Tab-separated table of C-alpha atoms and ligand atoms in Angstrom:
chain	number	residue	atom	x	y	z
C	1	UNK	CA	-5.781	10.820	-42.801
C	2	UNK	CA	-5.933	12.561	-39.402
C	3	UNK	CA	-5.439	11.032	-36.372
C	4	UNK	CA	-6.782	11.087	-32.706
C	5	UNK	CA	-5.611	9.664	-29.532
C	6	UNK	CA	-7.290	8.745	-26.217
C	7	UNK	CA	-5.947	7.842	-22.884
C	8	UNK	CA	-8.409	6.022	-20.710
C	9	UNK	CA	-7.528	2.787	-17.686
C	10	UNK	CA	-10.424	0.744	-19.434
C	11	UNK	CA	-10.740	-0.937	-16.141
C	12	UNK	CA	-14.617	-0.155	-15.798
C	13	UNK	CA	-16.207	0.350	-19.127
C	14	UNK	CA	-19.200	2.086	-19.676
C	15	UNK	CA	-21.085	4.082	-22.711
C	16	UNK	CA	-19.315	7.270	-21.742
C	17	UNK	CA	-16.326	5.775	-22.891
C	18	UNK	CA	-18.071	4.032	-26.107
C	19	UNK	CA	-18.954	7.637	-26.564
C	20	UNK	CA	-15.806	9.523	-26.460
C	21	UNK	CA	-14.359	6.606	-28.673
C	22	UNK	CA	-17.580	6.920	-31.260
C	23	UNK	CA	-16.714	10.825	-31.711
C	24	UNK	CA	-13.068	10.837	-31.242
C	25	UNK	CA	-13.105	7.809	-34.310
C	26	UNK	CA	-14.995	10.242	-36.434
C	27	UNK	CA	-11.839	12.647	-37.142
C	28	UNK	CA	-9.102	10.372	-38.109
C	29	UNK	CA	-7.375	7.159	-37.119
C	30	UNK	CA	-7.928	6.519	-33.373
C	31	UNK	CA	-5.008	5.625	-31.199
C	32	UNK	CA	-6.123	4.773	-27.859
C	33	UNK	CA	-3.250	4.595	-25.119
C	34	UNK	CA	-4.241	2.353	-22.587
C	35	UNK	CA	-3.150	2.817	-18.987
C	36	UNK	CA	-0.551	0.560	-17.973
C	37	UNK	CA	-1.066	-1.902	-14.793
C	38	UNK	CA	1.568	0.101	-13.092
C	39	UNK	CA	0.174	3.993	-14.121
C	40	UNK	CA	-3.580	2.656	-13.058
C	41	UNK	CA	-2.469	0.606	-9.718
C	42	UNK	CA	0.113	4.456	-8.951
C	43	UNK	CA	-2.676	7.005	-9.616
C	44	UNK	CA	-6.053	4.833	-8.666
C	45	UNK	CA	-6.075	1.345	-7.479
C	46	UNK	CA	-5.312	-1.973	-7.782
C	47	UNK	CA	-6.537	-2.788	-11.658
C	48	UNK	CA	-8.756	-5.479	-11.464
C	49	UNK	CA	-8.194	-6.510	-15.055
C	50	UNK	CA	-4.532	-6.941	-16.313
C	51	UNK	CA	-3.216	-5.005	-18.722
C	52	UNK	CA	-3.571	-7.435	-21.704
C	53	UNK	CA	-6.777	-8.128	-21.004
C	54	UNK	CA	-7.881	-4.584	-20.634
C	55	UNK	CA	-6.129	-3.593	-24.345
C	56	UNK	CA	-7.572	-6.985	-25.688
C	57	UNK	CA	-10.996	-5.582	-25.031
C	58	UNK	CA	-10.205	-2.131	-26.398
C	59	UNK	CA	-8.703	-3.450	-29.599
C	60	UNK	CA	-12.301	-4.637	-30.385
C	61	UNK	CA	-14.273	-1.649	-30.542
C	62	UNK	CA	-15.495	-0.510	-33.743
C	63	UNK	CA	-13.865	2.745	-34.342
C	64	UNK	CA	-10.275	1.746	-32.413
C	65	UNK	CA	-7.319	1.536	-34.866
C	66	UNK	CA	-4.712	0.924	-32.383
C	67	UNK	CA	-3.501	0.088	-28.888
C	68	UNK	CA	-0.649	1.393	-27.764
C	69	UNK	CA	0.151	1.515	-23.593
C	70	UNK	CA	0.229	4.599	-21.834
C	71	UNK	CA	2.637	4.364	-18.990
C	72	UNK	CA	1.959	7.385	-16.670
C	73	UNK	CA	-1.198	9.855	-15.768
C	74	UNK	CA	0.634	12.411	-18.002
C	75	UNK	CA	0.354	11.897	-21.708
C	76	UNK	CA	3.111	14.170	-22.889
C	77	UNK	CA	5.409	11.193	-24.242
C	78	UNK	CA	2.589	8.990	-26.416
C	79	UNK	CA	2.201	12.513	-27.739
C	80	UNK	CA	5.191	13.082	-28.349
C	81	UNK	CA	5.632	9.191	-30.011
C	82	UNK	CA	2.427	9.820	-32.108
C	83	UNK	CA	1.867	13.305	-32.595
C	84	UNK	CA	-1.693	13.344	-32.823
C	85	UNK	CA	-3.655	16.436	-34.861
C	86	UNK	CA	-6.455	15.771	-31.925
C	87	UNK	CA	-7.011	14.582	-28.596
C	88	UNK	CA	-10.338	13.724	-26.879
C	89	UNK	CA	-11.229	14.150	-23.392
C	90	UNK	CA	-14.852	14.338	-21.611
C	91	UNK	CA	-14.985	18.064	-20.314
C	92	UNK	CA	-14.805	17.242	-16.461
C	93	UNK	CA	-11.047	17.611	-15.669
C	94	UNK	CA	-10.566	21.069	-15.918
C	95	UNK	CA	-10.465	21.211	-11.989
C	96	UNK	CA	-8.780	19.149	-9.601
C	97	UNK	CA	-6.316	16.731	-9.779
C	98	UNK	CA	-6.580	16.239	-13.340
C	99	UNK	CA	-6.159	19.733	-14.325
C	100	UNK	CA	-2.559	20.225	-14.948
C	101	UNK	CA	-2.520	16.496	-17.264
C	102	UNK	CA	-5.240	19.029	-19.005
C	103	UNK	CA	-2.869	21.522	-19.483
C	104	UNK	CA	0.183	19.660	-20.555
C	105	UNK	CA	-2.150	17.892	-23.619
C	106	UNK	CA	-2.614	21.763	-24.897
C	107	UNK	CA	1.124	22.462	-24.209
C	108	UNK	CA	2.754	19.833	-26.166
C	109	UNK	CA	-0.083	19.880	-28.860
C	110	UNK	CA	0.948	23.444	-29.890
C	111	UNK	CA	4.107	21.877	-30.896
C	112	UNK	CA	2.570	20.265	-33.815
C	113	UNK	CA	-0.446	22.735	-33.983
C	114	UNK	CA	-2.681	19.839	-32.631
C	115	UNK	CA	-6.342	20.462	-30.862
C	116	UNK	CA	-7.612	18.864	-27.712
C	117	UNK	CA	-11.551	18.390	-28.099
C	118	UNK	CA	-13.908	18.128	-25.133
C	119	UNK	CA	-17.139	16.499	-25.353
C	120	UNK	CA	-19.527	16.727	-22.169
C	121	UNK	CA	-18.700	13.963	-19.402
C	122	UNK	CA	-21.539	11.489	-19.586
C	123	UNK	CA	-24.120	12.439	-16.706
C	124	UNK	CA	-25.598	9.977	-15.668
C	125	UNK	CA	-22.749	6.983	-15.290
C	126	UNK	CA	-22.753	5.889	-11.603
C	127	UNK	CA	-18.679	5.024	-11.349
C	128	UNK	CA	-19.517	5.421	-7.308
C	129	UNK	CA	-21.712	2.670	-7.539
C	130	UNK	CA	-19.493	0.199	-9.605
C	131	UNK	CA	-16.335	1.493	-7.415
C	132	UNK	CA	-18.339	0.402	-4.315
C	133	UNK	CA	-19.736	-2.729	-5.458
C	134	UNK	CA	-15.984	-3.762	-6.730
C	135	UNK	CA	-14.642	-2.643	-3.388
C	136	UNK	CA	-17.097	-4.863	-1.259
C	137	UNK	CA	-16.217	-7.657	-3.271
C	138	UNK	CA	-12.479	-7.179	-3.152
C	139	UNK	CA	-12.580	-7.453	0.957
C	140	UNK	CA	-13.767	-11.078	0.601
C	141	UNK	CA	-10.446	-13.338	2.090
C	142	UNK	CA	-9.288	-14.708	-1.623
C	143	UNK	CA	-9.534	-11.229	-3.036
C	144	UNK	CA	-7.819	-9.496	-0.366
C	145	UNK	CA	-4.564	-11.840	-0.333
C	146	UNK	CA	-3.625	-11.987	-3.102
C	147	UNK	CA	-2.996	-7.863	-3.404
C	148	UNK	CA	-0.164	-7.116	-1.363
C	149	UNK	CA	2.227	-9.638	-4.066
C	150	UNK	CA	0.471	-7.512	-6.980
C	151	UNK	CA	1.391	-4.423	-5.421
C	152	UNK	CA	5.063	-4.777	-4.843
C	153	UNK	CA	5.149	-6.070	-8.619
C	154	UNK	CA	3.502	-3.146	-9.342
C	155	UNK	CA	4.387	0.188	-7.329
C	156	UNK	CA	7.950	1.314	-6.584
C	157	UNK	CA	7.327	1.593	-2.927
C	158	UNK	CA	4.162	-0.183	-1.342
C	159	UNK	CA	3.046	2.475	1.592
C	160	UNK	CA	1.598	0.653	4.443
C	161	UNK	CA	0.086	2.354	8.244
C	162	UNK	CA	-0.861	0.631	11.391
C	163	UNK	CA	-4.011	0.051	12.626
C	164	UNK	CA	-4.915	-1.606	15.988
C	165	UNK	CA	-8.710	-1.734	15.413
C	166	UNK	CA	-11.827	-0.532	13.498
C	167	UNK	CA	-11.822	3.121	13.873
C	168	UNK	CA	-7.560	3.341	12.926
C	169	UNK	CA	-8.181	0.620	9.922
C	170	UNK	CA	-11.101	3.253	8.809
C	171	UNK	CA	-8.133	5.878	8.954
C	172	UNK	CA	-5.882	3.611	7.223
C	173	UNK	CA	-8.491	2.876	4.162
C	174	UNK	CA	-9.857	6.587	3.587
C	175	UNK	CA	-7.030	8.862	4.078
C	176	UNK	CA	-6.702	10.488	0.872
C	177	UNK	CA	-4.069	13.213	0.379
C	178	UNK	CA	-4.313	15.153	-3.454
C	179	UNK	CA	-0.987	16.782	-4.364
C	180	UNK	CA	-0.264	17.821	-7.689
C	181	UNK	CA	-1.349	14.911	-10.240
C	182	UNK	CA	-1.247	12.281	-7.413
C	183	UNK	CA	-4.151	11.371	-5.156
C	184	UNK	CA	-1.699	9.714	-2.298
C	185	UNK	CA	-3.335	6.629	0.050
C	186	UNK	CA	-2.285	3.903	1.755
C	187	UNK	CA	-1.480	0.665	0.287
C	188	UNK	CA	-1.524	-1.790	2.775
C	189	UNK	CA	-2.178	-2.247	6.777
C	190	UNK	CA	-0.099	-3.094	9.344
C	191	UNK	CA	-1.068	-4.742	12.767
C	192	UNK	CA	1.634	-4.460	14.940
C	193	UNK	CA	1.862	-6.117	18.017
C	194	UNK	CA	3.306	-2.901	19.600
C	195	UNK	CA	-0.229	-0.621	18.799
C	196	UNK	CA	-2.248	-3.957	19.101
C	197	UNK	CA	-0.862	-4.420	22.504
C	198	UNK	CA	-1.244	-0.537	23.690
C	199	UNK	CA	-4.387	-0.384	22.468
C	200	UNK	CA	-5.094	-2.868	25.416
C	201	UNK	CA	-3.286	-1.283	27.711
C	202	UNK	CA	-0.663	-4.335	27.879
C	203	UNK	CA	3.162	-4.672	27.046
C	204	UNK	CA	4.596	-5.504	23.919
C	205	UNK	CA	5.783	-9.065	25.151
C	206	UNK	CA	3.605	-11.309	23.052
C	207	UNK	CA	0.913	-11.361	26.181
C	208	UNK	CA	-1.697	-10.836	23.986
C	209	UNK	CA	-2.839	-14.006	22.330
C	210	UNK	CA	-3.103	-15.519	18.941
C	211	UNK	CA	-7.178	-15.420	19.749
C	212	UNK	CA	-6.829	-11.800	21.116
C	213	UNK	CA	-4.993	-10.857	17.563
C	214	UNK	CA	-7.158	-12.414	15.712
C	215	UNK	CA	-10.452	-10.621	16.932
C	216	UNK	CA	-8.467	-7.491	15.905
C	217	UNK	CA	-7.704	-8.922	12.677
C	218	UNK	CA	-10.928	-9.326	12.116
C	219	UNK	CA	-12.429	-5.816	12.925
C	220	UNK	CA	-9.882	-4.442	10.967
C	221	UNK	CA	-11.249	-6.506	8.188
C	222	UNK	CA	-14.318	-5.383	7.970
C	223	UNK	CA	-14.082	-2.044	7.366
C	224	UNK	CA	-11.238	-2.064	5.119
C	225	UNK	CA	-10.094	-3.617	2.167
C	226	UNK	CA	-6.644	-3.292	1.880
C	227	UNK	CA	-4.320	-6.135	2.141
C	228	UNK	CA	-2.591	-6.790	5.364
C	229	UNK	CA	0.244	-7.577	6.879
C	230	UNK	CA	0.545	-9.617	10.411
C	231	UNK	CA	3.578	-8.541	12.938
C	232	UNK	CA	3.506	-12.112	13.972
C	233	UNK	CA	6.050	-11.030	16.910
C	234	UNK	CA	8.335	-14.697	16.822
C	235	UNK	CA	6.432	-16.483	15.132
C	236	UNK	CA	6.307	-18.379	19.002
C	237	UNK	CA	6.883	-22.065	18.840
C	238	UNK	CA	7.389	-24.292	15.474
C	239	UNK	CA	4.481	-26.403	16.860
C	240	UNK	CA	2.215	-23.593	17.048
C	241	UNK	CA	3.583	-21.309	14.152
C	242	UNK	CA	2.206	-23.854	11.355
C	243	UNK	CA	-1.338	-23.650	12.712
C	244	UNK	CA	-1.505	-19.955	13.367
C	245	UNK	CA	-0.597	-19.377	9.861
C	246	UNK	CA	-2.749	-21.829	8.478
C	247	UNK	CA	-5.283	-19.814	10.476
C	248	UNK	CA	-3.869	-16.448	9.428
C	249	UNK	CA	-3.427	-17.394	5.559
C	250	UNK	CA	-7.411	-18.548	5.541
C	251	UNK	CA	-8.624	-15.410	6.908
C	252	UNK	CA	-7.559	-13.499	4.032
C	253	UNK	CA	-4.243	-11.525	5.336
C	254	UNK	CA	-1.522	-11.287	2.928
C	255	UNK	CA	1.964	-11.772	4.793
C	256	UNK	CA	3.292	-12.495	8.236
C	257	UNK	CA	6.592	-10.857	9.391
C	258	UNK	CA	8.581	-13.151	12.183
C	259	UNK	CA	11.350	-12.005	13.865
C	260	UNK	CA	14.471	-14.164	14.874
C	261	UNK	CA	14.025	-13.437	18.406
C	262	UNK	CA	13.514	-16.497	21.239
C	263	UNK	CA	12.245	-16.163	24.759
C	264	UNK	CA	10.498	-13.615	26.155
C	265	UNK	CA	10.156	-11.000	23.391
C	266	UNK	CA	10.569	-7.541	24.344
C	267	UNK	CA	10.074	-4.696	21.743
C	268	UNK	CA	12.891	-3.811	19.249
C	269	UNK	CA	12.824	-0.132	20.250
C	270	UNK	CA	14.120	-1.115	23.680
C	271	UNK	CA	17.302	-2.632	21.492
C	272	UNK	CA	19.955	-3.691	23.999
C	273	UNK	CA	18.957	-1.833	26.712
C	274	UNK	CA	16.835	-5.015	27.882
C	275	UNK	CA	17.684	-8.429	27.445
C	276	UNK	CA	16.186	-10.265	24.219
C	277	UNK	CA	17.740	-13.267	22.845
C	278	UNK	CA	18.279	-13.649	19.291
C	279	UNK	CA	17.428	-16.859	17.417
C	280	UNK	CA	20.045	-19.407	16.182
C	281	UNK	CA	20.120	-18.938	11.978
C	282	UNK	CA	19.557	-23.113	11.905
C	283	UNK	CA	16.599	-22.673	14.271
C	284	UNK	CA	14.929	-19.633	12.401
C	285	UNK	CA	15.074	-21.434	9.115
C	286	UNK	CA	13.175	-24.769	10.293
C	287	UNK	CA	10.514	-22.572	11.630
C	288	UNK	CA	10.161	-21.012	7.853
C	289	UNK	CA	10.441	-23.875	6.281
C	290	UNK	CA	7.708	-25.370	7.916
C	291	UNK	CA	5.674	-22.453	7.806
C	292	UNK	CA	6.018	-22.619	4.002
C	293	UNK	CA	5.011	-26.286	3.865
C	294	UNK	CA	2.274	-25.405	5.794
C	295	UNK	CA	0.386	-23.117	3.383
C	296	UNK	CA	-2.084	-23.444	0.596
C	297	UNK	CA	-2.017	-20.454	-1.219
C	298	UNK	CA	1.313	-18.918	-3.262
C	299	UNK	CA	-0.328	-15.912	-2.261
C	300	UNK	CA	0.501	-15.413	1.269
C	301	UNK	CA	4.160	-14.478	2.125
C	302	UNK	CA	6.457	-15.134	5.272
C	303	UNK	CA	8.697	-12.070	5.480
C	304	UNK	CA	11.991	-13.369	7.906
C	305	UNK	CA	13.055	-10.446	10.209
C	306	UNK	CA	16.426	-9.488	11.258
C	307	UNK	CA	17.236	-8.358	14.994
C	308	UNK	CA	20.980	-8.297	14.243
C	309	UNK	CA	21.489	-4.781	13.972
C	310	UNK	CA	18.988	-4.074	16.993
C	311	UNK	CA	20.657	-6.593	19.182
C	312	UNK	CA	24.043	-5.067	17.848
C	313	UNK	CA	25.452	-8.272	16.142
C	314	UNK	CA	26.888	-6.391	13.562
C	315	UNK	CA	26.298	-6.241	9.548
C	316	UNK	CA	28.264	-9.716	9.003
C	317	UNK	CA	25.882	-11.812	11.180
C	318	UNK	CA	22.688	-9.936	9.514
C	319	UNK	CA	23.632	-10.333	6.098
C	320	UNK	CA	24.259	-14.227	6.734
C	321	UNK	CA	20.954	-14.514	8.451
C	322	UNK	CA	19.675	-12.934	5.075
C	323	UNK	CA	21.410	-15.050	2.778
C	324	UNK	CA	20.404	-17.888	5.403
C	325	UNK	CA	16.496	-16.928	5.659
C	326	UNK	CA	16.181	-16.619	1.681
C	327	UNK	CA	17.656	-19.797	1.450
C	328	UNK	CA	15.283	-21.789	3.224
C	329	UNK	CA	12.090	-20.052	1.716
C	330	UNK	CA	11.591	-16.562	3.033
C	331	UNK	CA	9.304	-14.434	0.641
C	332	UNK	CA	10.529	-11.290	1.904
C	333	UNK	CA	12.908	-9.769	4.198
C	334	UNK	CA	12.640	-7.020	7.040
C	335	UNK	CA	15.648	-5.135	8.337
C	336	UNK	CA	15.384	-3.440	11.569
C	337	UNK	CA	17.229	-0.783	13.013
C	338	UNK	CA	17.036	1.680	16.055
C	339	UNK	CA	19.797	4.134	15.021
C	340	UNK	CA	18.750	7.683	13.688
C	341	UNK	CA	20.614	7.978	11.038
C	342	UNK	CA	19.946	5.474	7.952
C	343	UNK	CA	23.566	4.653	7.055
C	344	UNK	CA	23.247	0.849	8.309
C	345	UNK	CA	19.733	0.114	6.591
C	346	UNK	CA	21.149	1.425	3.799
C	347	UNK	CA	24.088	-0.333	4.205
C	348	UNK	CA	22.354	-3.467	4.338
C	349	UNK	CA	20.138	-3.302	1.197
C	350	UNK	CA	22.968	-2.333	-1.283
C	351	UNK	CA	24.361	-5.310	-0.047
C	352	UNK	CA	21.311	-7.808	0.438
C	353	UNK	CA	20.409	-6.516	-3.314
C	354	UNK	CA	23.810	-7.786	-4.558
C	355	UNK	CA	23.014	-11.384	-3.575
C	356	UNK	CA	19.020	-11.091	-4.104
C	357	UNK	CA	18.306	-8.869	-6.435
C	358	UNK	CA	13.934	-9.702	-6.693
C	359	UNK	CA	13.336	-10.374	-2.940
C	360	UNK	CA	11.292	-8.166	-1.472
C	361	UNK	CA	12.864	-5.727	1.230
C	362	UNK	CA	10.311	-4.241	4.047
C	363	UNK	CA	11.699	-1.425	6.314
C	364	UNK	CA	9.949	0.108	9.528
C	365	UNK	CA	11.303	3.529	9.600
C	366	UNK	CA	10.273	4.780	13.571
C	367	UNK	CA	14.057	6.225	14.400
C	368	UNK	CA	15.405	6.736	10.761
C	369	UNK	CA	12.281	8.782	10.039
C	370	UNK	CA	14.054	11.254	7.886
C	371	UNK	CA	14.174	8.927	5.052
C	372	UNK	CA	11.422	9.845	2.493
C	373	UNK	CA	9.653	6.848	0.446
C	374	UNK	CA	11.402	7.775	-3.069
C	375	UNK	CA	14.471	7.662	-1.196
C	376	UNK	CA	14.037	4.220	0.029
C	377	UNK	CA	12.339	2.447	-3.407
C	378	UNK	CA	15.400	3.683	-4.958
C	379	UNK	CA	17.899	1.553	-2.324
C	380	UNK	CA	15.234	-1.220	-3.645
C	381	UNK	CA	13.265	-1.226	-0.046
C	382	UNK	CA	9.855	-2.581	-1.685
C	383	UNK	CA	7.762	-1.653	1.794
C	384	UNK	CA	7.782	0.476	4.045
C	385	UNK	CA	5.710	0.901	7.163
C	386	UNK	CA	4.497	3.106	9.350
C	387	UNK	CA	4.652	1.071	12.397
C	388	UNK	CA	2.774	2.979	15.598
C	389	UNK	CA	1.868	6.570	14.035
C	390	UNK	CA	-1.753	6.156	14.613
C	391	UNK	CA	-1.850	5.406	17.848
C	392	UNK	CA	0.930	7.709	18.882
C	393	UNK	CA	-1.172	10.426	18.066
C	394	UNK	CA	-3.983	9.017	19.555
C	395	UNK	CA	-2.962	8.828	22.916
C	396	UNK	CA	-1.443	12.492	23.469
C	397	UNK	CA	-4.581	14.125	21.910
C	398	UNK	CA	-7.105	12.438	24.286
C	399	UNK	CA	-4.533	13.265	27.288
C	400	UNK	CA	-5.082	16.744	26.084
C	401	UNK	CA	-9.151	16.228	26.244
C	402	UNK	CA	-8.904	14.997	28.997
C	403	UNK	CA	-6.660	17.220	30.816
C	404	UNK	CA	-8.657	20.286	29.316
C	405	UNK	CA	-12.086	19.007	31.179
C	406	UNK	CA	-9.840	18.595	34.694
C	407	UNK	CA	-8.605	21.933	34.262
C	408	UNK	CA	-12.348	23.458	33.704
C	409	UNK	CA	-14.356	21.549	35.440
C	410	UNK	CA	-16.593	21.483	32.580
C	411	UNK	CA	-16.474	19.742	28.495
C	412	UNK	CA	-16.939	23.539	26.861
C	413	UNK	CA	-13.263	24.498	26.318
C	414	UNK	CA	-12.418	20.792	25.110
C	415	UNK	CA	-15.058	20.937	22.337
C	416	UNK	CA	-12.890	22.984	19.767
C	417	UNK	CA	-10.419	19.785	19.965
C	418	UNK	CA	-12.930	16.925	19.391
C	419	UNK	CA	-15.376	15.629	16.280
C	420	UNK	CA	-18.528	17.358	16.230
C	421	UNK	CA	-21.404	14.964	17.468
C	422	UNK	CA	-22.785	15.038	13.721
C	423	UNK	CA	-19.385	13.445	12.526
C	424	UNK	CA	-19.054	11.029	14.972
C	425	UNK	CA	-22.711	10.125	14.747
C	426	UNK	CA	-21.951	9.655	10.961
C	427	UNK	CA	-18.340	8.036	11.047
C	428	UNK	CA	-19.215	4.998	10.631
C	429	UNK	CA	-22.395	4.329	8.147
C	430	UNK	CA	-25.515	1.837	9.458
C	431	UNK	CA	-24.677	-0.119	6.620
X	501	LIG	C1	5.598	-3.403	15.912
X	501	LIG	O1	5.008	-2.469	15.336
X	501	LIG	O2	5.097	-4.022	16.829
X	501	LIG	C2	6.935	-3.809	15.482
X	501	LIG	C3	7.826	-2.822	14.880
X	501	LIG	O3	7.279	-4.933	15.694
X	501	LIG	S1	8.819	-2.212	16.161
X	501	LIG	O4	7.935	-1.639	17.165
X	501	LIG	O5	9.671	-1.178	15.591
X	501	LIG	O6	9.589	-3.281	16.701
X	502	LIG	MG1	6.053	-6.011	17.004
């Protein structure tokens, strides 16, 4: 008896697939390797069926003789494991991203003089449609929270921008970079109080409101649906905290990151060259254990941040503050650092990983930018964010604009460096 093997995510199912399976069952045993959670959430998105559920539904079509999970894009080691004489694939990967999985299949089947078999990709299955329809529906609030704890189970690093509005959260959902095998995006969304203050031309001193932030939460929301994570500055007062997060955790955003600061907050960039206070380790932990008690969900996380290497209190005092913030409930932790070089933040997470080895570690890498994401998933950082880089870009490129027009006296010589009036005037869609 021959056998065949298939590799397919199983997510969406359609009669393409019960058509590859149909054919690929008629020339031997059929092994189907089923995506794992991790392979589909890496190379597509979020999988809105587990794992077990999706090989549970596989194992019951006629024609499948075995499960077996697949855990990457690349199918060279099931291949190896079951040495198939065939392998079926619909014929539309040849190009693109998909092209080189293509060509390792026909590599590694020479070794056993195995055959990969194309049959034509299924015309007229709309996966746009059922992508969109699963994407509107995964925006709704109890969709949306939920994702950001599924995606640090699930992805080595979870990648997350900065928006400050509609137009940056639009960036934030639909950049799309292709390299290699990978089709690279975002994960999640940041709204900082740093980009959501510039964007309204005030200082980064908790000036603008709970209300204020919440508007932008909201626009941000409804063009995206990513899950999101609050800079919730200091959390401001106990009293206060455990309503705004009540607030926060209904509205469908996924985690709020306080810092131990007290006072008038200034911005952690500044460091010690202004004067912030830091907040007392006793005080800090009342303030997240209330916030905990005030929840619902299990879904929504309270990240503690630490100031002590900004406010140059020295690796001791953070550490404790760790150990401390853990202790009374934190579901995450956030070191900061201005210095350059990463020695200290990496410092810190060999050590914060000796003590808690499955609480999740966020890093916002503005001065250590050298760092690449690999670099940090492997010091067990689980996210890492971009903190300001949209709006940092922003700014300088309409100074630019608008300088150009000054210079000329007319908008001719600035059109080269703007969106062509057909783009902008379909950006956004009517619907
Ligand atoms: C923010 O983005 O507002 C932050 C990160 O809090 S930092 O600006 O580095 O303090
Ligand atoms: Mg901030």
């Amino acid at each position: 008896m021959k056998t065949v093997y298939i590799a397919i995510s199983a997510d969406i199912l359609h009669h393409g697939h019960i058509n590859l399976i149909k054919k690929a069952a008629q020339y031997g045993e059929l092994i189907v390797g089923v995506l794992t959670d991790e392979a589909v959430a890496t190379y597509k998105r979020l999988p809105v069926l587990d794992y077990d559920e999706r090989s549970f539904i596989i194992e019951n079509i006629v024609g499948v003789k075995k499960v077996v999970p697949q855990s990457t894009l690349d199918y060279s080691d099931n291949l190896e494991k079951y040495k198939p004489d065939f392998v079926f694939h619909g014929d539309d990967w040849k190009e693109g991203v998909q092209s080189k999985i293509r060509q390792n299949v026909i590599d590694t089947l020479e070794g056993w003089g195995g055959k990969l078999i194309e049959i034509p990709f299924t015309e007229d299955v709309s996966i746009d449609k059922i992508n969109g329809m699963i994407k509107d529906a995964s925006s709704i609030p109890d969709s949306r929270r939920g994702k950001l704890k599924k995606l640090i189970s699930l992805k080595p690093i979870v990648r997350t921008m900065e928006a400050h509005n509609g137009l940056s959260a639009l960036v934030v959902e639909n950049a799309k970079v292709t390299s290699d095998e990978q089709v690279k995006t975002f994960d999640a969304i940041w709204v900082s109080s740093l980009t959501d203050s510039t964007a309204k031309g005030k200082p980064d001193i908790e000036l603008v409101d709970m209300t204020s932030r919440i508007t932008t939460i909201n626009e941000i929301m409804e063009v995206s649906t990513k899950p999101i994570i609050l800079d919730g500055d200091t959390g401001g007062l106990l009293e206060h905290f455990v309503f705004n997060i009540k607030t926060i955790e209904r509205m469908g955003v996924s985690a709020i990151i306080i810092e131990d600061k007290m006072g008038l907050k200034k911005n952690s960039l500044f460091g010690t060259d202004v004067e912030q206070t830091q907040d007392g380790i006793e005080n800090f932990c009342e303030k997240i254990r209330a916030g905990k008690k005030a929840l619902l969900t299990d879904e929504f996380m309270i990240i503690a941040r630490i100031e002590s290497l900004i406010l140059k209190q020295g690796m001791d005092d953070a550490i404790e503050r760790a150990k401390a913030y853990v202790g009374a409930g934190a579901d995450g932790i956030m070191i900061h650092s201005r210095e350059t070089r990463p020695d200290e933040i990496f410092e810190f997470c060999d050590l914060f990983r000796q003590f808690a080895p499955d609480v999740p570690l966020v890093v916002v890498p503005t001065s250590f930018n050298q760092v690449y994401e690999d670099e940090f998933a492997k010091r067990g950082v689980n996210i890492v964010i971009y903190a300001n880089h949209l709006i940092r870009s922003a700014y300088p490129a309409m100074m630019d604009t608008a300088n150009l027009i000054l210079e000329n006296e007319r908008c001719k010589e600035a059109d080269d460096k703007c969106l062509s009036i057909k783009e902008i005037l379909t950006l956004i869609p009517d619907e």
